[in-house]
CSV table of C-alpha atoms and ligand atoms in Angstrom, one decimal:
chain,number,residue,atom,x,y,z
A,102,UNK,CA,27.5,6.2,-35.8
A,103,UNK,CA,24.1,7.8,-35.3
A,104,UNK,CA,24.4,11.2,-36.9
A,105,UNK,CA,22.3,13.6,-34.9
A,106,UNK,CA,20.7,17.0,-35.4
A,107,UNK,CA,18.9,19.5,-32.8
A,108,UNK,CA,16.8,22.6,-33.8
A,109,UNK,CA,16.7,24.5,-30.9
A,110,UNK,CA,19.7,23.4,-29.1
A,111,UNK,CA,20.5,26.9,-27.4
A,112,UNK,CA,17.4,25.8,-25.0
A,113,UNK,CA,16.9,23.7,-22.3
A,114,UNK,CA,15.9,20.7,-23.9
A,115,UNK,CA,18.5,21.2,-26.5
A,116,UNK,CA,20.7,21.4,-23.7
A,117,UNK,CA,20.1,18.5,-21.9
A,118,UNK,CA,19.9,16.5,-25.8
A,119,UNK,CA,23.5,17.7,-26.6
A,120,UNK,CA,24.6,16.6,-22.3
A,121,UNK,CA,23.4,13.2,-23.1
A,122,UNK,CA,24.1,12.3,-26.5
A,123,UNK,CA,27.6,13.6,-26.4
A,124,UNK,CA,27.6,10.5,-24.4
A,125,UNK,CA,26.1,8.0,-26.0
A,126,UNK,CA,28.2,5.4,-27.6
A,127,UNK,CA,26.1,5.2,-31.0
A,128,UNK,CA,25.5,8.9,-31.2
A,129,UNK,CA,27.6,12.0,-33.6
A,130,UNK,CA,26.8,15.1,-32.8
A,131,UNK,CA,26.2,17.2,-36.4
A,132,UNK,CA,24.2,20.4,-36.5
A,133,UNK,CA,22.8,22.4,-34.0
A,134,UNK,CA,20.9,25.2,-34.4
A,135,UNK,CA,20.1,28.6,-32.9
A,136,UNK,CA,18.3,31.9,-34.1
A,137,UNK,CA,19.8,34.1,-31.1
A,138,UNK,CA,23.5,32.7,-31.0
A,139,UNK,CA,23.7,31.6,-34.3
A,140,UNK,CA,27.5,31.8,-35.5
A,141,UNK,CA,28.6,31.3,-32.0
A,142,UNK,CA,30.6,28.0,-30.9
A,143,UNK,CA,27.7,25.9,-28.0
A,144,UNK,CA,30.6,25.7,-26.0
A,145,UNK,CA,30.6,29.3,-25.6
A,146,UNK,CA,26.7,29.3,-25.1
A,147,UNK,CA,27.0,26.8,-22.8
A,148,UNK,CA,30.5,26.8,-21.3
A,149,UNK,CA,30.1,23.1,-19.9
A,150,UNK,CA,30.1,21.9,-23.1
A,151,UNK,CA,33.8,23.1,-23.5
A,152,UNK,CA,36.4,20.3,-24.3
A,153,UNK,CA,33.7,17.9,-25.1
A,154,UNK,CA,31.2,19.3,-28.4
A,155,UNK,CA,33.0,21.8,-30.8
A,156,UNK,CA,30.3,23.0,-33.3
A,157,UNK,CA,29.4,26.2,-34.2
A,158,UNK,CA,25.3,27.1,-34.0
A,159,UNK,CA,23.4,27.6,-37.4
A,160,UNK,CA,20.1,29.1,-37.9
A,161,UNK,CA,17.1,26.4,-38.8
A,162,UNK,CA,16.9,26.0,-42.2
A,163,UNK,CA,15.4,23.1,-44.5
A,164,UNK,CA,19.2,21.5,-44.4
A,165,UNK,CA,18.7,21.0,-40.8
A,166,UNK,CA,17.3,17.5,-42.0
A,167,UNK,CA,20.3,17.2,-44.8
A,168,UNK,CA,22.3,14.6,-44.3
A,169,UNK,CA,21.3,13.3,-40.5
A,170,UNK,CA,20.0,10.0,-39.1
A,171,UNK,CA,17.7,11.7,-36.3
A,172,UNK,CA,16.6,14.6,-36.2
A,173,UNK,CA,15.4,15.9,-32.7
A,174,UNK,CA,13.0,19.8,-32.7
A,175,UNK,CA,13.5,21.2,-29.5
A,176,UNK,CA,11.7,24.4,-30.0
A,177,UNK,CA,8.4,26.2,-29.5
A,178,UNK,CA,5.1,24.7,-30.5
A,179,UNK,CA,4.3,26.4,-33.9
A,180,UNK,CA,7.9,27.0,-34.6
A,181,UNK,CA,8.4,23.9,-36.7
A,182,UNK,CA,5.1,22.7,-37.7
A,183,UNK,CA,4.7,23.9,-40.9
A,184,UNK,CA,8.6,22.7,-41.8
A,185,UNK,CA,7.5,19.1,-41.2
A,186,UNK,CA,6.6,18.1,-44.8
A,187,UNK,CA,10.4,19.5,-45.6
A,188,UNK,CA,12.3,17.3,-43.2
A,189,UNK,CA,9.5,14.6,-44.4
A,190,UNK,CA,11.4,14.6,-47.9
A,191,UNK,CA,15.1,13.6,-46.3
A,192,UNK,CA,15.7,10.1,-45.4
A,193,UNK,CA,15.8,11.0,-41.4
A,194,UNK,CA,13.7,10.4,-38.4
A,195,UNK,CA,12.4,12.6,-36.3
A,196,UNK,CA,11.3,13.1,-32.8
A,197,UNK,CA,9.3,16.5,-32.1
A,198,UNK,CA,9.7,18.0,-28.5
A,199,UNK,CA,6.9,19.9,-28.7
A,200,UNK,CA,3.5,19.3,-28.4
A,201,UNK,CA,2.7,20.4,-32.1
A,202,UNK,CA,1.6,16.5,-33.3
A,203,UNK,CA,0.6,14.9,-29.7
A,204,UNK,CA,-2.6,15.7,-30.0
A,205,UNK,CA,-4.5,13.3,-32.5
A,206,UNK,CA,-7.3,15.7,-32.7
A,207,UNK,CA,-6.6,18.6,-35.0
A,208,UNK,CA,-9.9,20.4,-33.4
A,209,UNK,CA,-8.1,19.7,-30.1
A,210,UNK,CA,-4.8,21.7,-30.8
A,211,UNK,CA,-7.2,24.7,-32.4
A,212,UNK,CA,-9.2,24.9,-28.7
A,213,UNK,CA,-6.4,24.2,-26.4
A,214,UNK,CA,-3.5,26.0,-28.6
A,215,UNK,CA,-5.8,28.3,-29.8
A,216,UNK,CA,-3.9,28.0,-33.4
A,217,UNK,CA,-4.9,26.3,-36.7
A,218,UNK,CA,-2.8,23.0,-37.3
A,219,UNK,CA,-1.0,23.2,-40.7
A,220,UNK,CA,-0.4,19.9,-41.4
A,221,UNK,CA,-3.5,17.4,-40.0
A,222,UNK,CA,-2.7,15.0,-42.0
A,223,UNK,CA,0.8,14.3,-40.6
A,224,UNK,CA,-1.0,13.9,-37.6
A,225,UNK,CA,-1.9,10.1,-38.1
A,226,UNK,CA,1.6,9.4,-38.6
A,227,UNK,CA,3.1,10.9,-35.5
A,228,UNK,CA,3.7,8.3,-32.6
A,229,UNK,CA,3.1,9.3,-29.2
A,230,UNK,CA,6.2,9.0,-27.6
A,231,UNK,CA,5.8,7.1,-24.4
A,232,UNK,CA,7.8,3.4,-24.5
A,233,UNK,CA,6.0,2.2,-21.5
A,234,UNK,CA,2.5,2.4,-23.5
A,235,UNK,CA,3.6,2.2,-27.3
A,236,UNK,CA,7.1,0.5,-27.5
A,237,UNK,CA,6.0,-1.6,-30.8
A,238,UNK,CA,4.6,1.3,-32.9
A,239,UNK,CA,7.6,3.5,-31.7
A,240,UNK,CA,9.9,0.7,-33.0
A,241,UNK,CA,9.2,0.9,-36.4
A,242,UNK,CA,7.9,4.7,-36.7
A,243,UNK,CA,9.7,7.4,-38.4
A,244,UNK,CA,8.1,10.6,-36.7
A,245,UNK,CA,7.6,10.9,-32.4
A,246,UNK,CA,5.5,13.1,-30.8
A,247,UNK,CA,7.8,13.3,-27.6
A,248,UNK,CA,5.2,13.4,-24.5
A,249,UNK,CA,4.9,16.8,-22.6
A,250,UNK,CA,6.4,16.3,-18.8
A,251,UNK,CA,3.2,16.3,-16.5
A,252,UNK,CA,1.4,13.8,-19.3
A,253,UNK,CA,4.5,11.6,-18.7
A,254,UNK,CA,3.9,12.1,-14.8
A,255,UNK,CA,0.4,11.6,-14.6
A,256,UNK,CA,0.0,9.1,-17.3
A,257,UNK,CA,2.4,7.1,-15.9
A,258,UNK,CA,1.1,7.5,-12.5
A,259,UNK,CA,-2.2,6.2,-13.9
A,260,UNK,CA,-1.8,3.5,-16.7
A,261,UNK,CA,-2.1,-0.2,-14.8
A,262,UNK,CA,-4.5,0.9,-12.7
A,263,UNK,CA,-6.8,1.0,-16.2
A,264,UNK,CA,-6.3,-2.8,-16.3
A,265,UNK,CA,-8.2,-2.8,-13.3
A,266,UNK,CA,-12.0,-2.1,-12.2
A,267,UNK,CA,-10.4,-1.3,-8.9
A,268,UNK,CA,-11.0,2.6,-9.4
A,269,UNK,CA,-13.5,5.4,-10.3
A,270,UNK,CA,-11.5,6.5,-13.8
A,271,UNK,CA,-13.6,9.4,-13.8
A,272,UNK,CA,-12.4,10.5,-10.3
A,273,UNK,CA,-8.7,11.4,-11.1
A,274,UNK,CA,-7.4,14.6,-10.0
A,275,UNK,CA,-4.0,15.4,-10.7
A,276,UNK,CA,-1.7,18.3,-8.5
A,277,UNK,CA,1.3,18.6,-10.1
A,278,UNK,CA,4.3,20.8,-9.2
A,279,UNK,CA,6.8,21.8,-11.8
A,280,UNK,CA,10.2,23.6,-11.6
A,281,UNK,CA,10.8,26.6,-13.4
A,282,UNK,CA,12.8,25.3,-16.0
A,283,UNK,CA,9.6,24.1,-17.4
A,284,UNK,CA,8.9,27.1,-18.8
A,285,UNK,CA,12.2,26.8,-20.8
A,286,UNK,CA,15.1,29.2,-21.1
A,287,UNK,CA,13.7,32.6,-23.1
A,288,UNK,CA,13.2,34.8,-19.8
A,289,UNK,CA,9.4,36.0,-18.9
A,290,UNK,CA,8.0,38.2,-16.2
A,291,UNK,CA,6.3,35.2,-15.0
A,292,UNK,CA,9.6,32.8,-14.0
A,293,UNK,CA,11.7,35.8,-13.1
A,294,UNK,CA,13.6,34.9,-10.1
A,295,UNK,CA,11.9,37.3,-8.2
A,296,UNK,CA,8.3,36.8,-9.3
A,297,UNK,CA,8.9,32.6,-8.0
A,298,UNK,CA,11.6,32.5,-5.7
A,299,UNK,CA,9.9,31.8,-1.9
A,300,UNK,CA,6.4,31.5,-3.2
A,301,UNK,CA,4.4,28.9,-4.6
A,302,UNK,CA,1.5,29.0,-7.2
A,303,UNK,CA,-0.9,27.3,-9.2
A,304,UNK,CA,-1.2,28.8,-12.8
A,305,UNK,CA,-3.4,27.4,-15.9
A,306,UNK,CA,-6.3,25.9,-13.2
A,307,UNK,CA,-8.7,23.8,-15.5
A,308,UNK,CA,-7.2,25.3,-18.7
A,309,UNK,CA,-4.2,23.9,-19.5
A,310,UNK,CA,-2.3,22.8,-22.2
A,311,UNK,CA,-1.4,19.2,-21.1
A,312,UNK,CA,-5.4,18.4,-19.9
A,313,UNK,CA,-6.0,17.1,-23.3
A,314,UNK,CA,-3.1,15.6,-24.2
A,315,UNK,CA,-3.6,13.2,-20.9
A,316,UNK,CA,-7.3,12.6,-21.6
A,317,UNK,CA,-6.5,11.7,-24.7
A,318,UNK,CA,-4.3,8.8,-23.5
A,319,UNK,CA,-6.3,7.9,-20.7
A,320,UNK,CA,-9.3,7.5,-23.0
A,321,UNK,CA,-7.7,5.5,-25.4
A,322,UNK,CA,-6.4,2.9,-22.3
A,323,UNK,CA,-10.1,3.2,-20.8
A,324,UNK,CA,-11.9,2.5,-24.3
A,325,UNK,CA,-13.9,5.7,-23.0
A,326,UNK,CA,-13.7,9.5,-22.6
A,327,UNK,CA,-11.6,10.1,-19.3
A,328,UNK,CA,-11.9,13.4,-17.5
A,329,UNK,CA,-8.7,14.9,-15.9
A,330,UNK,CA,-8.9,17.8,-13.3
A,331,UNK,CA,-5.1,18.9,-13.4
A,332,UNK,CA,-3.8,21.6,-11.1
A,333,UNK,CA,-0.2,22.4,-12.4
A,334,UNK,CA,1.7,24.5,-9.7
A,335,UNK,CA,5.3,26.3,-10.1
A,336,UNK,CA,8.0,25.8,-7.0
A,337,UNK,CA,10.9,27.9,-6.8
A,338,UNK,CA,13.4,25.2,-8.0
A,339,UNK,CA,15.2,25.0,-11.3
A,340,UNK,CA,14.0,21.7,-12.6
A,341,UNK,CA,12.1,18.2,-10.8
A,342,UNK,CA,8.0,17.6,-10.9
A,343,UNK,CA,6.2,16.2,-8.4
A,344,UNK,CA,2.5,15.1,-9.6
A,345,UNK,CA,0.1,13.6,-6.5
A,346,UNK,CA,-2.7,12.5,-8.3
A,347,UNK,CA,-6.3,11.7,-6.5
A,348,UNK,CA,-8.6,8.9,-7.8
A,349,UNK,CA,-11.5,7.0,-5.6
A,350,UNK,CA,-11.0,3.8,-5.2
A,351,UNK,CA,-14.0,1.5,-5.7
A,352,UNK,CA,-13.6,-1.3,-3.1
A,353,UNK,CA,-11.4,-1.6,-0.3
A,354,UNK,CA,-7.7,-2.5,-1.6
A,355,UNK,CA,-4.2,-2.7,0.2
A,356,UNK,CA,-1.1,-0.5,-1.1
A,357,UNK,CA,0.5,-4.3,-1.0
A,358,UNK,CA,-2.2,-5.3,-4.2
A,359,UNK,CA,-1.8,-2.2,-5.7
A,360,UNK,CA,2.5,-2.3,-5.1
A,361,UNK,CA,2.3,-5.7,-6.7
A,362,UNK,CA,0.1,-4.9,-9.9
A,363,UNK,CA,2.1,-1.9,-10.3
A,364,UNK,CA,5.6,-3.5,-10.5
A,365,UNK,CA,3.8,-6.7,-12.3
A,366,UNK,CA,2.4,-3.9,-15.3
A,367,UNK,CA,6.2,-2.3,-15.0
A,368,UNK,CA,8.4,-5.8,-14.8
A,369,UNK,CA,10.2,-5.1,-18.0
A,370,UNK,CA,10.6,-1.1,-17.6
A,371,UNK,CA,13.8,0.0,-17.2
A,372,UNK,CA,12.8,3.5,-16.2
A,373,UNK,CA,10.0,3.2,-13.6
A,374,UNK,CA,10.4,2.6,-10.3
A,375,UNK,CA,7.9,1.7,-8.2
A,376,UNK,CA,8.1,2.2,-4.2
A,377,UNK,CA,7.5,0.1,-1.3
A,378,UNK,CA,4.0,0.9,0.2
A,379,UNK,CA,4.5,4.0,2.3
A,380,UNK,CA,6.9,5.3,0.2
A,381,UNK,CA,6.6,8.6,-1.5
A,382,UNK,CA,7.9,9.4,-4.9
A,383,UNK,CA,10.8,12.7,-4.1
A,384,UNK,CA,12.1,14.7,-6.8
A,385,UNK,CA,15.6,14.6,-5.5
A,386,UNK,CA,15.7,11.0,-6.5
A,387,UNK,CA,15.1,11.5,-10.1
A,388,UNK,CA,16.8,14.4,-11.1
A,389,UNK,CA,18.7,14.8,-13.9
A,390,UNK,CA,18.2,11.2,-14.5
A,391,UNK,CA,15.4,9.5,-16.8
A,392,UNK,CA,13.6,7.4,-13.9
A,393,UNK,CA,10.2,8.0,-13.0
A,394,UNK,CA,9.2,6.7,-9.1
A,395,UNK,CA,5.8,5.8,-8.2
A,396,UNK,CA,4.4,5.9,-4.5
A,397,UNK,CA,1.1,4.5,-3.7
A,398,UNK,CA,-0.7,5.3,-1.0
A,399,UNK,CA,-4.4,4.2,0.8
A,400,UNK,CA,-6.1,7.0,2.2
A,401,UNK,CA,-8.8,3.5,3.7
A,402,UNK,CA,-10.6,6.6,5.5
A,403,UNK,CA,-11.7,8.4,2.2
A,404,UNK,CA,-11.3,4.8,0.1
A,405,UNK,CA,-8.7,6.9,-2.3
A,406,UNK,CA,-5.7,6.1,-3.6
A,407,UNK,CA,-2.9,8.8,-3.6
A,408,UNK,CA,-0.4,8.2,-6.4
A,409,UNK,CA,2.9,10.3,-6.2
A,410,UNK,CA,4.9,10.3,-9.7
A,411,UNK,CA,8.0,12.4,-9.7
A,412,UNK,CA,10.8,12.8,-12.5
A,413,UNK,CA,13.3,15.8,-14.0
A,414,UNK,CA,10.9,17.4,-16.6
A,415,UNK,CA,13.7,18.1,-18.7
A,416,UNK,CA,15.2,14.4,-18.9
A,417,UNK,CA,11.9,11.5,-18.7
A,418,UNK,CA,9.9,14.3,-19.1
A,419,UNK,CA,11.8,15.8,-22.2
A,420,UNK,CA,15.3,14.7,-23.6
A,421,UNK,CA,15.9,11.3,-21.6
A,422,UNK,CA,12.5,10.2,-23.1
A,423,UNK,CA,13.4,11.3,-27.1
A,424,UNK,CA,16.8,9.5,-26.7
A,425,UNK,CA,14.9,6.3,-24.9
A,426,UNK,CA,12.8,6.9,-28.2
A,427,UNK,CA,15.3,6.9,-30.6
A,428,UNK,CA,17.2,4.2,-29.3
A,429,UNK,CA,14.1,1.9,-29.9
A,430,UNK,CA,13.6,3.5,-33.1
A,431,UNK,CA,16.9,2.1,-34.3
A,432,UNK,CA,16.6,-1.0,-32.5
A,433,UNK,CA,19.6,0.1,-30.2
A,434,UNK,CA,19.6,-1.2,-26.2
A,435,UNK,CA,16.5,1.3,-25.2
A,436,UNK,CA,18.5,2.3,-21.6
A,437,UNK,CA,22.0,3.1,-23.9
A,438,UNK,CA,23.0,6.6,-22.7
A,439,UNK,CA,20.3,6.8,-20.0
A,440,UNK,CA,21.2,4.6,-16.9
A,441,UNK,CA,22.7,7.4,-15.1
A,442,UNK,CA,21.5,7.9,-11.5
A,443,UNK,CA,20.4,11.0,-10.1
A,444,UNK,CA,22.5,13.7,-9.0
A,445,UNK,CA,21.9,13.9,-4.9
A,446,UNK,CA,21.9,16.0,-2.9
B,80,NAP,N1,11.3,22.7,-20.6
B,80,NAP,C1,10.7,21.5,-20.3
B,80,NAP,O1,10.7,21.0,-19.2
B,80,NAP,C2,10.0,20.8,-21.5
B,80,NAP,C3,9.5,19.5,-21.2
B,80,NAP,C4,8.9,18.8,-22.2
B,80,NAP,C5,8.7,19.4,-23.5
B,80,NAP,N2,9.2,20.7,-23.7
B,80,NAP,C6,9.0,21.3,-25.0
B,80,NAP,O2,10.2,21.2,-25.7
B,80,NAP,C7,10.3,22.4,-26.5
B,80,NAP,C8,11.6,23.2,-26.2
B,80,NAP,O3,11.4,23.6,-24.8
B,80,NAP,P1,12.6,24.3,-24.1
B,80,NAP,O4,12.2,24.3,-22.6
B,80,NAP,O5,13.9,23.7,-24.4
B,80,NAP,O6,12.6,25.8,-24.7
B,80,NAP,P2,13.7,26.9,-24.6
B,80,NAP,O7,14.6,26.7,-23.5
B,80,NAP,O8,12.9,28.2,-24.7
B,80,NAP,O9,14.4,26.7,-26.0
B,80,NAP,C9,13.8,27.0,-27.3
B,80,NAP,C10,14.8,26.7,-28.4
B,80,NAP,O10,14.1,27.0,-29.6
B,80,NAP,C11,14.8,28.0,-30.4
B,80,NAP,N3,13.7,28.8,-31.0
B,80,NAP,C12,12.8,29.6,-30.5
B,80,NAP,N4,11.9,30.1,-31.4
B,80,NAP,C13,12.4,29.7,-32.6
B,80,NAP,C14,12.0,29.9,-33.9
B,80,NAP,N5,10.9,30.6,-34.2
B,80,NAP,N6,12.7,29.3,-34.9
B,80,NAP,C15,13.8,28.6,-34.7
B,80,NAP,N7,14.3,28.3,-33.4
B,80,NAP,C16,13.6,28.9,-32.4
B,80,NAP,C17,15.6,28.8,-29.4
B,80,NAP,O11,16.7,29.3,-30.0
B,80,NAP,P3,17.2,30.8,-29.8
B,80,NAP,O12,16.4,31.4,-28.6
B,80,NAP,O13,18.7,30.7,-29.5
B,80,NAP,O14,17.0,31.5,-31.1
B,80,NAP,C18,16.0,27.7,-28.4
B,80,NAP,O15,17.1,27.0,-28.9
B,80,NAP,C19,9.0,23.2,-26.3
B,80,NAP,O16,8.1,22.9,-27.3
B,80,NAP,C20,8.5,22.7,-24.9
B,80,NAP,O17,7.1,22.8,-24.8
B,80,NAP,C21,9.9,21.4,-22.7
């Protein structure tokens, strides 16, 4: 058996890590850690955990790493940066939720994060997580940088296209839509039930925190700097992201072409789905499971394609995708513990 430990599994992510690998046929459950509930049993954190994980919640310490196969940080950015180099010196593997070692740029993290990166020199060593795009140096890597859930969206939405001169790469404008479980479980003025519920809004317009991290992928499938506009927006749902994402189109193509590049780039990814042409990706199709859909659409008017990518931000676009990673890391079936379908309605 796998033996498994989660900083941070009194969150969301943590949450949805503990769901999925209390199923997984490799996978032990053996810490799990909290600051706020520490000394408490999860099952009382989270009461549907009761009659199925039994472990009382310790504080984050260096001996999170003692003793464990995988080690999954499910916490803040900055929280577990500087502890790296600790966890470094056990014999475990680690996948990092946050989006402390995504960015290969340590200039980057300073402008966007607006905080000094400890450890740059870690930084070469951290795989970005996203099997679709870097299954072979995920196979035999140690440390992830799990992808942040609108990259995942957008990237996705994005990636065979740049095997194509069929599109404008520096046209792409992404509208994404995120539910408020995105903003993970500590309560805030700003995803208070009342300050969300029956409203929509964008937030972060041309500043935020994921702009990079998808440029930075984009560029490095382009071979050139990529531009993204990104226009993240928060519904008044608990979890599910929606990202329609713009990009001109430089000659005249069907949604047939483009349905059958897609699917050919995707043939042996268990995870994306892509539509029929005139299909549109829905959140209610994804949720709670790790699939990502893909609609393509022709505006021929406008010669733009319309791309909708939707998947549950806390599953491909969070814990699905660290499990998806570790199974590869340990050379398990990548889609053990993951082939659930979504919950609908
Ligand atoms: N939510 C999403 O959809 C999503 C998607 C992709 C990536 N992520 C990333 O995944 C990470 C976790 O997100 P989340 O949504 O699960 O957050 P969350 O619900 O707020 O949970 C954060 C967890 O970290 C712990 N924690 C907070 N500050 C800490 C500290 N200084 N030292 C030790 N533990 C600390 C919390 O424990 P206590 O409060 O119990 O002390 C809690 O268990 C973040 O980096 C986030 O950006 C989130």
């Amino acid at each position: 058996m796998v033996k498994i430990s989660i900083a941070g599994a009194s969150g969301y992510t943590g949450l949805e890590l503990i769901r999925l690998l209390a199923a997984h046929p490799s996978a032990e459950l053996m810490v799990l850690t909290s600051e706020t509930f520490q000394g408490r049993n999860v099952a009382e954190v989270f009461p549907s955990l009761r009659g199925i994980v039994d472990l009382k919640l310790r504080p984050l310490d260096d001996d999170v790493a003692k003793d464990c196969d995988v080690l999954f940080l499910a916490l803040p950015h900055t929280a577990a940066m500087s502890k790296l180099p600790d966890y470094f010196r056990r014999d475990c593997k680690i996948i990092d939720l946050s989006a402390d070692y995504r960015l290969k740029d340590p200039a980057a993290y300073a402008e966007w994060y607006a905080v000094t990166h400890t450890h740059p020199e870690l930084l070469a060593q951290a795989v970005y997580g996203l099997p679709e795009l870097h299954r072979d140096a995920i196979r035999s890597a140690r440390f992830i940088a799990n992808p942040g859930c609108y990259p995942t969206s957008v990237i996705l939405a994005l990636a065979p296209l740049f095997k194509t001169d069929w599109a404008d790469l520096n046209s792409i404008i992404a509208d994404s839509k995120s539910g408020v479980s995105g903003a993970g479980r500590k309560p805030s003025l700003a995803t208070h039930y009342g300050e969300v519920n029956e409203g929509v809004r964008p937030y972060h317009l041309a500043s935020h925190r994921h702009t990079p991290e998808m440029e930075q992928e984009l560029s490095a499938l382009a071979g050139e700097p990529v531009r993204v506009t990104f226009s993240p927006h928060l519904i008044p749902m608990t979890r599910g992201m929606l990202s329609t994402v713009y990009i001109n189109l430089n000659e005249a193509i069907t949604a047939e072409k483009l349905v059958a590049h897609y699917r050919n780039f995707y043939k042996d990814e268990s995870f994306i789905r892509v539509l029929n042409p005139g299909e549109f990706a829905d959140s209610h199709h994804v949720l709670s499971s790790n699939f990502c859909d893909i609609g393509l659409t022709v505006d021929s008017r406008s010669q733009r394609l319309i791309i909708t990518s939707a998947l549950d931000n806390l599953i491909k676009g969070a814990a699905g995708q660290a499990i998806q990673n570790m199974n590869i890391m340990l050379g398990i079936n990548e889609k053990t513990g993951l082939m659930s379908p979504a919950i609908f309605p």
